[in-house]
Structures are given as structure tokens and as C-alpha cells.
C-alpha positions as YAML, in Angstrom:
chain: A
units: angstrom
residues:
- id: 1
  name: MET
  ca: [0.08, 0.13, 0.13]
- id: 2
  name: LYS
  ca: [1.57, 3.49, -1.05]
- id: 3
  name: LYS
  ca: [1.94, 6.23, 1.72]
- id: 4
  name: ILE
  ca: [0.95, 9.59, 1.17]
- id: 5
  name: LEU
  ca: [1.76, 12.74, 3.31]
- id: 6
  name: LEU
  ca: [-0.60, 15.52, 2.68]
- id: 7
  name: ILE
  ca: [0.39, 18.75, 4.19]
- id: 8
  name: ASP
  ca: [-2.49, 21.73, 3.76]
- id: 9
  name: ASP
  ca: [-3.78, 24.42, 6.14]
- id: 10
  name: ASP
  ca: [-7.32, 23.84, 4.48]
- id: 11
  name: ASP
  ca: [-9.55, 21.15, 6.64]
- id: 12
  name: ILE
  ca: [-11.60, 20.73, 3.42]
- id: 13
  name: ILE
  ca: [-8.57, 19.57, 1.14]
- id: 14
  name: LEU
  ca: [-7.30, 17.47, 4.08]
- id: 15
  name: THR
  ca: [-10.54, 15.78, 4.38]
- id: 16
  name: THR
  ca: [-11.42, 15.41, 0.77]
- id: 17
  name: PHE
  ca: [-8.04, 14.05, 0.15]
- id: 18
  name: GLU
  ca: [-8.09, 11.37, 2.65]
- id: 19
  name: HIS
  ca: [-11.60, 10.10, 2.12]
- id: 20
  name: MET
  ca: [-10.68, 9.93, -1.95]
- id: 21
  name: LEU
  ca: [-7.52, 8.38, -1.55]
- id: 22
  name: SER
  ca: [-8.12, 5.95, 1.50]
- id: 23
  name: ASN
  ca: [-11.10, 4.56, -0.64]
- id: 24
  name: LEU
  ca: [-8.54, 4.08, -3.28]
- id: 25
  name: ASN
  ca: [-6.56, 1.84, -0.91]
- id: 26
  name: TYR
  ca: [-3.97, 4.24, -0.04]
- id: 27
  name: LYS
  ca: [-2.52, 5.24, 3.32]
- id: 28
  name: VAL
  ca: [-3.17, 8.82, 3.76]
- id: 29
  name: THR
  ca: [-1.46, 10.92, 6.53]
- id: 30
  name: THR
  ca: [-2.84, 14.57, 6.83]
- id: 31
  name: ILE
  ca: [-1.45, 17.10, 8.93]
- id: 32
  name: ARG
  ca: [-2.69, 21.12, 9.07]
- id: 33
  name: ASP
  ca: [0.55, 22.35, 10.58]
- id: 34
  name: SER
  ca: [3.37, 23.02, 8.38]
- id: 35
  name: ARG
  ca: [6.08, 22.43, 11.20]
- id: 36
  name: LYS
  ca: [4.30, 19.02, 12.22]
- id: 37
  name: GLY
  ca: [4.22, 18.11, 8.67]
- id: 38
  name: LEU
  ca: [8.13, 19.07, 8.25]
- id: 39
  name: GLN
  ca: [8.68, 16.70, 11.17]
- id: 40
  name: VAL
  ca: [6.57, 13.65, 10.48]
- id: 41
  name: ALA
  ca: [7.86, 13.91, 6.55]
- id: 42
  name: LEU
  ca: [11.46, 13.48, 8.12]
- id: 43
  name: ASP
  ca: [10.76, 10.90, 10.68]
- id: 44
  name: GLU
  ca: [8.64, 8.64, 8.38]
- id: 45
  name: ASP
  ca: [8.85, 7.14, 4.45]
- id: 46
  name: PHE
  ca: [6.28, 8.30, 2.23]
- id: 47
  name: ASP
  ca: [5.89, 7.49, -1.44]
- id: 48
  name: LEU
  ca: [4.35, 11.01, -2.16]
- id: 49
  name: ILE
  ca: [4.18, 14.31, -0.32]
- id: 50
  name: LEU
  ca: [1.90, 16.72, -1.25]
- id: 51
  name: THR
  ca: [2.01, 20.19, 0.25]
- id: 52
  name: ASP
  ca: [0.29, 23.43, 0.00]
- id: 53
  name: CYS
  ca: [2.28, 26.63, -1.14]
- id: 54
  name: GLN
  ca: [0.67, 29.03, 1.10]
- id: 55
  name: MET
  ca: [0.45, 28.42, 4.81]
- id: 56
  name: PRO
  ca: [1.35, 29.51, 8.37]
- id: 57
  name: TYR
  ca: [4.70, 28.94, 9.76]
- id: 58
  name: LEU
  ca: [6.24, 27.42, 6.88]
- id: 59
  name: SER
  ca: [5.28, 27.93, 3.30]
- id: 60
  name: GLY
  ca: [5.54, 25.09, 0.95]
- id: 61
  name: ILE
  ca: [8.62, 26.53, -0.68]
- id: 62
  name: GLU
  ca: [10.50, 26.45, 2.71]
- id: 63
  name: LEU
  ca: [8.95, 23.06, 3.78]
- id: 64
  name: ILE
  ca: [10.58, 21.63, 0.28]
- id: 65
  name: GLN
  ca: [13.81, 23.15, 0.83]
- id: 66
  name: LYS
  ca: [14.28, 21.75, 4.34]
- id: 67
  name: LEU
  ca: [12.99, 18.35, 3.34]
- id: 68
  name: LYS
  ca: [15.35, 18.19, 0.46]
- id: 69
  name: GLU
  ca: [18.34, 19.17, 2.58]
- id: 70
  name: ILE
  ca: [18.08, 15.87, 4.31]
- id: 71
  name: LYS
  ca: [15.96, 13.48, 1.70]
- id: 72
  name: LYS
  ca: [17.27, 14.41, -1.36]
- id: 73
  name: GLU
  ca: [15.30, 11.76, -3.57]
- id: 74
  name: ILE
  ca: [11.88, 12.17, -1.86]
- id: 75
  name: ASN
  ca: [8.97, 12.87, -4.62]
- id: 76
  name: ILE
  ca: [7.09, 16.05, -3.59]
- id: 77
  name: TYR
  ca: [4.46, 18.29, -5.15]
- id: 78
  name: ILE
  ca: [3.26, 21.36, -4.48]
- id: 79
  name: LEU
  ca: [-0.49, 22.33, -4.31]
- id: 80
  name: THR
  ca: [-1.02, 25.72, -5.55]
- id: 81
  name: GLY
  ca: [-3.43, 28.50, -7.34]
- id: 82
  name: ALA
  ca: [-2.58, 31.09, -9.91]
- id: 83
  name: LEU
  ca: [1.53, 31.57, -9.92]
- id: 84
  name: ASP
  ca: [3.77, 34.05, -11.37]
- id: 85
  name: GLU
  ca: [7.06, 33.45, -12.97]
- id: 86
  name: GLU
  ca: [9.22, 34.27, -9.88]
- id: 87
  name: GLN
  ca: [6.96, 31.95, -7.57]
- id: 88
  name: ILE
  ca: [7.52, 29.25, -10.37]
- id: 89
  name: LYS
  ca: [11.33, 29.58, -10.12]
- id: 90
  name: GLN
  ca: [11.29, 29.52, -6.73]
- id: 91
  name: ILE
  ca: [9.31, 26.20, -6.60]
- id: 92
  name: HIS
  ca: [11.70, 24.76, -8.94]
- id: 93
  name: SER
  ca: [14.84, 25.69, -7.48]
- id: 94
  name: ALA
  ca: [13.50, 24.09, -3.95]
- id: 95
  name: GLY
  ca: [13.57, 20.81, -5.52]
- id: 96
  name: VAL
  ca: [9.93, 20.13, -5.91]
- id: 97
  name: THR
  ca: [9.03, 17.16, -7.99]
- id: 98
  name: GLY
  ca: [6.07, 18.77, -9.69]
- id: 99
  name: ILE
  ca: [3.21, 21.32, -9.52]
- id: 100
  name: ILE
  ca: [-0.60, 20.67, -9.37]
- id: 101
  name: GLU
  ca: [-2.44, 23.65, -10.10]
- id: 102
  name: LYS
  ca: [-5.57, 24.03, -7.88]
- id: 103
  name: PRO
  ca: [-8.62, 23.37, -8.87]
- id: 104
  name: PHE
  ca: [-7.23, 19.84, -9.42]
- id: 105
  name: ASN
  ca: [-9.06, 16.42, -9.56]
- id: 106
  name: ILE
  ca: [-8.23, 13.10, -7.85]
- id: 107
  name: LYS
  ca: [-7.42, 11.62, -11.15]
- id: 108
  name: GLN
  ca: [-4.16, 14.08, -11.21]
- id: 109
  name: ILE
  ca: [-2.75, 12.62, -8.02]
- id: 110
  name: VAL
  ca: [-3.84, 8.90, -8.88]
- id: 111
  name: ALA
  ca: [-1.80, 9.36, -12.05]
- id: 112
  name: LEU
  ca: [1.39, 10.31, -10.18]
- id: 113
  name: LEU
  ca: [1.00, 7.30, -7.66]
- id: 114
  name: ASP
  ca: [1.09, 4.80, -10.74]
...
């Protein structure tokens, strides 16, 4: 069973992802606080990490940078709305695997896991 970590400060996103992906037989861990999400991501192994871009405490970019310092091969996708070119450059330079733009659908996420 593939393990997914979802870090987002939006309870609706967390609940929706957890429900849909659990029903597809993925083990989903959801965390609302980016600082706690960072610690869990460092302490455990996940097949995929999804993180929101804009969150309190640590932004998605900061979270990715900190994770990549220790776990260089980890697959991290950032979930975000509209981005400008500078933000896209920052995200890619942080070492993100890919960007998933909102609104998104569950088929996009399942395709990443397959």
C-alpha cells in the first residue's frame, strides 16, 4: 500500500483527499500544521508528499527546501493556485518534483502514484 503525506492548512482539502485516496487503498496521513508536517516527513517514509504552497509557519517552498536538505530523493508535489514566473522559479529551485494547480482532480493525484 502506497503512503501519502498531505500537508495543507485547509481542512476541506485534507478531508477530501483523505476520504478519496483512502477509498482507493492508499494510506493517507494528513497534517494541518506545516511544522508538524515537516517533522513527520523527516521521521517516516512516504511514496509521495503533497503540500500546499501558502501556509502559516512554513510555506510550501520552505518546507520543500528543508526536506530536500535531508531527503534528496523524496517526491514532493506542491498544490497551488495561480503562480507568477518568479514563484514558479522559486518552487523549482527548491527541488519540487512537480506542481499541481488548483482546482485539481483526484485522477491527477492517482496518476502520480501509478
